[in-house]
Structures are given as structure tokens and as C-alpha cells.
Amino acid sequence: MDGSETLERMHSNQDHNQQQASTNYKEAFSLFDKRGNGRVALESLGDLLRACGQNPTLAEIADLEKGIGGDFDFEAFSKVLNRPGGFRDPGEPEEYCRGFQVFDKDMTGFIGVGQLRYILTNLGEKMTDDEVDELLKAVDTSSGEINYTELVRTILAN
């Protein structure tokens, strides 16, 4: 295989991957189109972006919502997805674990469930109690403590 064939194959693979991503985005959009009218409610923008593998901050979502103004169609959503600069990378598990280590005084790899709830509802991009409850369903909390490495892996895998 010569260089031009290799380039052609690479472009073909890129086209296929872009088509697959577009199909996945359309499917996600359809799931959030609750009324079946080709539009999604503005308050679902953040969840829809996350369902498409993006990682917007609450501030980014607020800015995007101001720009959109109301319910939006797939074309408007595509512009958000393909905006210059994109969204921040979700990061590496080790980065998140280092953040939890600040609260793990004995460096055991565990923090208390109550402590985690406090962190998630009061620091950084605050979560609601319901959101924390949903998150905690994914990990073992029976001991009253959470293995934060396991929690991070679970979150990033989803």
C-alpha cells in the first residue's frame, strides 16, 4: 500500500467515524425531544451535551442557554456541539483522585459518604441531593465510606 492509499483509507475512516457520531447525536437528540416536535427544551441542554460525551461546565451551559434563548432544534444543537474550542476534556482519573485525597487525611483511598455528599453539594459545581443520591447508587456505600478511585472510574466510564 502506498502513501496515497494510506491517506485515502484514513480519510474514509474519519468520514465513517463522523457519520457514526452524527447518527449517535441525532439519536440522543431524539431521546430528549419529549414532545416529538423536533425541538428540545432549553433546560435539557446540559444533559443532552453530556449524553453526547461532552463535558460542559455549568457556566458554559448558562452562556450557551443565553445564546440559544429557548427550545432548540437539531441544527442549533449541532452548532453548539461543533463550536470553536469545543468543551473541556473530562480529564484523567488520577486528577480527580488527587482532588479527593485532599479530604482523605489518612490516605486510605476512602472518604465518608456524608463527607462526599457535603463536597458535591457545597463545593465547585454544586450538585443537588437527588443528583448525589443517583450517583451513590453506582457504588458500594454499605460501610459508610466510599472508595473514591472506584467512584471516579464509574463516573468516567459512564
PDB file of C-alpha atoms in Angstrom:
ATOM      1  CA  MET A   1       0.000   0.000   0.000  1.00  0.00           C
ATOM      2  CA  ASP A   2       1.484   3.349  -0.992  1.00  0.00           C
ATOM      3  CA  GLY A   3       1.129   6.693   0.796  1.00  0.00           C
ATOM      4  CA  SER A   4      -1.876   7.867  -1.205  1.00  0.00           C
ATOM      5  CA  GLU A   5      -3.797   4.661  -0.433  1.00  0.00           C
ATOM      6  CA  THR A   6      -2.998   5.053   3.251  1.00  0.00           C
ATOM      7  CA  LEU A   7      -4.254   8.657   3.237  1.00  0.00           C
ATOM      8  CA  GLU A   8      -7.389   7.633   1.362  1.00  0.00           C
ATOM      9  CA  ARG A   9      -8.112   4.898   3.912  1.00  0.00           C
ATOM     10  CA  MET A  10      -7.553   7.330   6.802  1.00  0.00           C
ATOM     11  CA  HIS A  11      -9.986   9.852   5.277  1.00  0.00           C
ATOM     12  CA  SER A  12     -12.524   7.084   4.712  1.00  0.00           C
ATOM     13  CA  ASN A  13     -12.248   6.029   8.368  1.00  0.00           C
ATOM     14  CA  GLN A  14     -12.618   9.660   9.507  1.00  0.00           C
ATOM     15  CA  ASP A  15     -15.734  10.084   7.370  1.00  0.00           C
ATOM     16  CA  HIS A  16     -17.208   6.879   8.795  1.00  0.00           C
ATOM     17  CA  ASN A  17     -16.450   7.987  12.377  1.00  0.00           C
ATOM     18  CA  GLN A  18     -18.011  11.419  11.751  1.00  0.00           C
ATOM     19  CA  GLN A  19     -21.133   9.820  10.266  1.00  0.00           C
ATOM     20  CA  GLN A  20     -21.394   7.466  13.253  1.00  0.00           C
ATOM     21  CA  ALA A  21     -21.010  10.365  15.693  1.00  0.00           C
ATOM     22  CA  SER A  22     -23.678  12.355  13.838  1.00  0.00           C
ATOM     23  CA  THR A  23     -26.042   9.375  13.985  1.00  0.00           C
ATOM     24  CA  ASN A  24     -25.397   8.991  17.723  1.00  0.00           C
ATOM     25  CA  TYR A  25     -26.015  12.717  18.296  1.00  0.00           C
ATOM     26  CA  LYS A  26     -29.304  12.530  16.372  1.00  0.00           C
ATOM     27  CA  GLU A  27     -30.398   9.518  18.435  1.00  0.00           C
ATOM     28  CA  ALA A  28     -29.567  11.320  21.679  1.00  0.00           C
ATOM     29  CA  PHE A  29     -31.387  14.430  20.451  1.00  0.00           C
ATOM     30  CA  SER A  30     -34.469  12.310  19.656  1.00  0.00           C
ATOM     31  CA  LEU A  31     -34.467  10.873  23.180  1.00  0.00           C
ATOM     32  CA  PHE A  32     -34.532  14.396  24.631  1.00  0.00           C
ATOM     33  CA  ASP A  33     -37.243  15.554  22.187  1.00  0.00           C
ATOM     34  CA  LYS A  34     -40.025  14.760  24.677  1.00  0.00           C
ATOM     35  CA  ARG A  35     -42.825  16.367  22.651  1.00  0.00           C
ATOM     36  CA  GLY A  36     -41.760  14.791  19.354  1.00  0.00           C
ATOM     37  CA  ASN A  37     -41.717  18.161  17.584  1.00  0.00           C
ATOM     38  CA  GLY A  38     -38.033  18.202  16.619  1.00  0.00           C
ATOM     39  CA  ARG A  39     -37.136  20.540  19.471  1.00  0.00           C
ATOM     40  CA  VAL A  40     -35.564  20.038  22.888  1.00  0.00           C
ATOM     41  CA  ALA A  41     -36.340  22.114  25.975  1.00  0.00           C
ATOM     42  CA  LEU A  42     -33.574  24.566  26.839  1.00  0.00           C
ATOM     43  CA  GLU A  43     -33.210  23.198  30.380  1.00  0.00           C
ATOM     44  CA  SER A  44     -32.152  19.829  28.902  1.00  0.00           C
ATOM     45  CA  LEU A  45     -29.155  21.274  27.032  1.00  0.00           C
ATOM     46  CA  GLY A  46     -26.542  20.287  29.633  1.00  0.00           C
ATOM     47  CA  ASP A  47     -27.854  16.741  29.982  1.00  0.00           C
ATOM     48  CA  LEU A  48     -28.032  16.343  26.205  1.00  0.00           C
ATOM     49  CA  LEU A  49     -24.451  17.552  25.782  1.00  0.00           C
ATOM     50  CA  ARG A  50     -23.288  15.096  28.439  1.00  0.00           C
ATOM     51  CA  ALA A  51     -25.238  12.298  26.753  1.00  0.00           C
ATOM     52  CA  CYS A  52     -23.221  13.111  23.623  1.00  0.00           C
ATOM     53  CA  GLY A  53     -19.943  12.722  25.503  1.00  0.00           C
ATOM     54  CA  GLN A  54     -19.259  16.411  26.121  1.00  0.00           C
ATOM     55  CA  ASN A  55     -18.213  17.827  29.471  1.00  0.00           C
ATOM     56  CA  PRO A  56     -19.609  21.369  29.777  1.00  0.00           C
ATOM     57  CA  THR A  57     -19.319  23.359  32.975  1.00  0.00           C
ATOM     58  CA  LEU A  58     -22.405  24.952  34.491  1.00  0.00           C
ATOM     59  CA  ALA A  59     -21.049  28.357  33.418  1.00  0.00           C
ATOM     60  CA  GLU A  60     -20.657  27.147  29.818  1.00  0.00           C
ATOM     61  CA  ILE A  61     -24.203  25.804  29.838  1.00  0.00           C
ATOM     62  CA  ALA A  62     -25.548  29.111  31.195  1.00  0.00           C
ATOM     63  CA  ASP A  63     -23.716  31.034  28.446  1.00  0.00           C
ATOM     64  CA  LEU A  64     -24.985  28.659  25.766  1.00  0.00           C
ATOM     65  CA  GLU A  65     -28.552  28.908  27.079  1.00  0.00           C
ATOM     66  CA  LYS A  66     -28.401  32.711  26.829  1.00  0.00           C
ATOM     67  CA  GLY A  67     -27.274  32.426  23.221  1.00  0.00           C
ATOM     68  CA  ILE A  68     -29.973  29.919  22.302  1.00  0.00           C
ATOM     69  CA  GLY A  69     -32.789  31.622  24.182  1.00  0.00           C
ATOM     70  CA  GLY A  70     -35.402  28.848  24.099  1.00  0.00           C
ATOM     71  CA  ASP A  71     -36.227  25.387  22.837  1.00  0.00           C
ATOM     72  CA  PHE A  72     -33.805  24.382  20.092  1.00  0.00           C
ATOM     73  CA  ASP A  73     -33.717  22.137  17.029  1.00  0.00           C
ATOM     74  CA  PHE A  74     -31.008  19.713  15.902  1.00  0.00           C
ATOM     75  CA  GLU A  75     -29.359  22.301  13.649  1.00  0.00           C
ATOM     76  CA  ALA A  76     -28.865  24.690  16.586  1.00  0.00           C
ATOM     77  CA  PHE A  77     -27.625  21.802  18.715  1.00  0.00           C
ATOM     78  CA  SER A  78     -25.106  20.824  16.013  1.00  0.00           C
ATOM     79  CA  LYS A  79     -23.684  24.340  16.123  1.00  0.00           C
ATOM     80  CA  VAL A  80     -23.250  24.040  19.890  1.00  0.00           C
ATOM     81  CA  LEU A  81     -21.562  20.639  19.551  1.00  0.00           C
ATOM     82  CA  ASN A  82     -19.190  21.901  16.877  1.00  0.00           C
ATOM     83  CA  ARG A  83     -18.427  25.261  18.441  1.00  0.00           C
ATOM     84  CA  PRO A  84     -14.853  26.515  18.107  1.00  0.00           C
ATOM     85  CA  GLY A  85     -12.748  25.306  21.005  1.00  0.00           C
ATOM     86  CA  GLY A  86     -15.226  22.569  21.921  1.00  0.00           C
ATOM     87  CA  PHE A  87     -15.621  21.582  25.558  1.00  0.00           C
ATOM     88  CA  ARG A  88     -13.020  20.682  28.134  1.00  0.00           C
ATOM     89  CA  ASP A  89     -11.701  17.156  28.275  1.00  0.00           C
ATOM     90  CA  PRO A  90     -13.206  15.091  31.107  1.00  0.00           C
ATOM     91  CA  GLY A  91      -9.682  14.585  32.467  1.00  0.00           C
ATOM     92  CA  GLU A  92      -7.805  11.611  33.792  1.00  0.00           C
ATOM     93  CA  PRO A  93      -8.972   9.540  36.786  1.00  0.00           C
ATOM     94  CA  GLU A  94      -5.776  10.403  38.670  1.00  0.00           C
ATOM     95  CA  GLU A  95      -6.653  14.116  38.570  1.00  0.00           C
ATOM     96  CA  TYR A  96      -9.987  13.505  40.289  1.00  0.00           C
ATOM     97  CA  CYS A  97      -8.462  11.116  42.810  1.00  0.00           C
ATOM     98  CA  ARG A  98      -5.905  13.774  43.783  1.00  0.00           C
ATOM     99  CA  GLY A  99      -8.827  16.096  44.480  1.00  0.00           C
ATOM    100  CA  PHE A 100     -10.425  13.540  46.798  1.00  0.00           C
ATOM    101  CA  GLN A 101      -7.082  12.882  48.529  1.00  0.00           C
ATOM    102  CA  VAL A 102      -7.288  16.388  49.993  1.00  0.00           C
ATOM    103  CA  PHE A 103     -10.203  15.103  52.081  1.00  0.00           C
ATOM    104  CA  ASP A 104      -8.630  11.684  52.789  1.00  0.00           C
ATOM    105  CA  LYS A 105      -6.447  12.649  55.762  1.00  0.00           C
ATOM    106  CA  ASP A 106      -5.204   9.083  56.412  1.00  0.00           C
ATOM    107  CA  MET A 107      -4.683   8.338  52.689  1.00  0.00           C
ATOM    108  CA  THR A 108      -6.806   5.172  52.863  1.00  0.00           C
ATOM    109  CA  GLY A 109      -8.478   5.629  49.473  1.00  0.00           C
ATOM    110  CA  PHE A 110     -11.838   6.121  51.198  1.00  0.00           C
ATOM    111  CA  ILE A 111     -13.926   9.090  52.309  1.00  0.00           C
ATOM    112  CA  GLY A 112     -17.169   9.107  54.271  1.00  0.00           C
ATOM    113  CA  VAL A 113     -20.487   9.140  52.433  1.00  0.00           C
ATOM    114  CA  GLY A 114     -21.552  12.251  54.367  1.00  0.00           C
ATOM    115  CA  GLN A 115     -18.288  13.972  53.555  1.00  0.00           C
ATOM    116  CA  LEU A 116     -18.699  13.162  49.857  1.00  0.00           C
ATOM    117  CA  ARG A 117     -22.272  14.472  49.939  1.00  0.00           C
ATOM    118  CA  TYR A 118     -21.040  17.713  51.530  1.00  0.00           C
ATOM    119  CA  ILE A 119     -18.265  18.099  48.934  1.00  0.00           C
ATOM    120  CA  LEU A 120     -20.595  17.510  45.994  1.00  0.00           C
ATOM    121  CA  THR A 121     -23.417  19.745  47.230  1.00  0.00           C
ATOM    122  CA  ASN A 122     -21.306  22.639  48.543  1.00  0.00           C
ATOM    123  CA  LEU A 123     -18.046  22.906  46.607  1.00  0.00           C
ATOM    124  CA  GLY A 124     -17.260  23.614  42.959  1.00  0.00           C
ATOM    125  CA  GLU A 125     -20.125  22.913  40.570  1.00  0.00           C
ATOM    126  CA  LYS A 126     -22.720  22.091  43.195  1.00  0.00           C
ATOM    127  CA  MET A 127     -24.965  19.058  42.775  1.00  0.00           C
ATOM    128  CA  THR A 128     -28.439  18.608  44.241  1.00  0.00           C
ATOM    129  CA  ASP A 129     -29.124  15.948  46.875  1.00  0.00           C
ATOM    130  CA  ASP A 130     -31.109  13.991  44.280  1.00  0.00           C
ATOM    131  CA  GLU A 131     -28.141  14.053  41.888  1.00  0.00           C
ATOM    132  CA  VAL A 132     -25.841  12.809  44.657  1.00  0.00           C
ATOM    133  CA  ASP A 133     -28.329  10.043  45.545  1.00  0.00           C
ATOM    134  CA  GLU A 134     -28.339   8.930  41.908  1.00  0.00           C
ATOM    135  CA  LEU A 135     -24.549   8.960  41.806  1.00  0.00           C
ATOM    136  CA  LEU A 136     -24.242   6.935  45.012  1.00  0.00           C
ATOM    137  CA  LYS A 137     -26.397   4.152  43.559  1.00  0.00           C
ATOM    138  CA  ALA A 138     -23.431   3.242  41.344  1.00  0.00           C
ATOM    139  CA  VAL A 139     -21.014   2.463  44.199  1.00  0.00           C
ATOM    140  CA  ASP A 140     -20.882   0.439  47.419  1.00  0.00           C
ATOM    141  CA  THR A 141     -21.809   2.635  50.381  1.00  0.00           C
ATOM    142  CA  SER A 142     -22.612  -0.150  52.879  1.00  0.00           C
ATOM    143  CA  SER A 143     -19.585   0.609  55.095  1.00  0.00           C
ATOM    144  CA  GLY A 144     -20.433   4.309  55.300  1.00  0.00           C
ATOM    145  CA  GLU A 145     -17.351   5.075  53.239  1.00  0.00           C
ATOM    146  CA  ILE A 146     -16.696   5.268  49.518  1.00  0.00           C
ATOM    147  CA  ASN A 147     -13.675   4.090  47.589  1.00  0.00           C
ATOM    148  CA  TYR A 148     -13.184   7.286  45.618  1.00  0.00           C
ATOM    149  CA  THR A 149     -10.990   5.632  42.990  1.00  0.00           C
ATOM    150  CA  GLU A 150     -13.867   3.249  42.218  1.00  0.00           C
ATOM    151  CA  LEU A 151     -16.299   6.182  42.182  1.00  0.00           C
ATOM    152  CA  VAL A 152     -14.156   8.145  39.714  1.00  0.00           C
ATOM    153  CA  ARG A 153     -13.774   5.146  37.408  1.00  0.00           C
ATOM    154  CA  THR A 154     -17.528   4.531  37.484  1.00  0.00           C
ATOM    155  CA  ILE A 155     -18.332   8.155  36.689  1.00  0.00           C
ATOM    156  CA  LEU A 156     -15.819   8.442  33.860  1.00  0.00           C
ATOM    157  CA  ALA A 157     -16.921   5.118  32.369  1.00  0.00           C
ATOM    158  CA  ASN A 158     -20.460   6.455  32.065  1.00  0.00           C
TER     159      ASN A 158
END
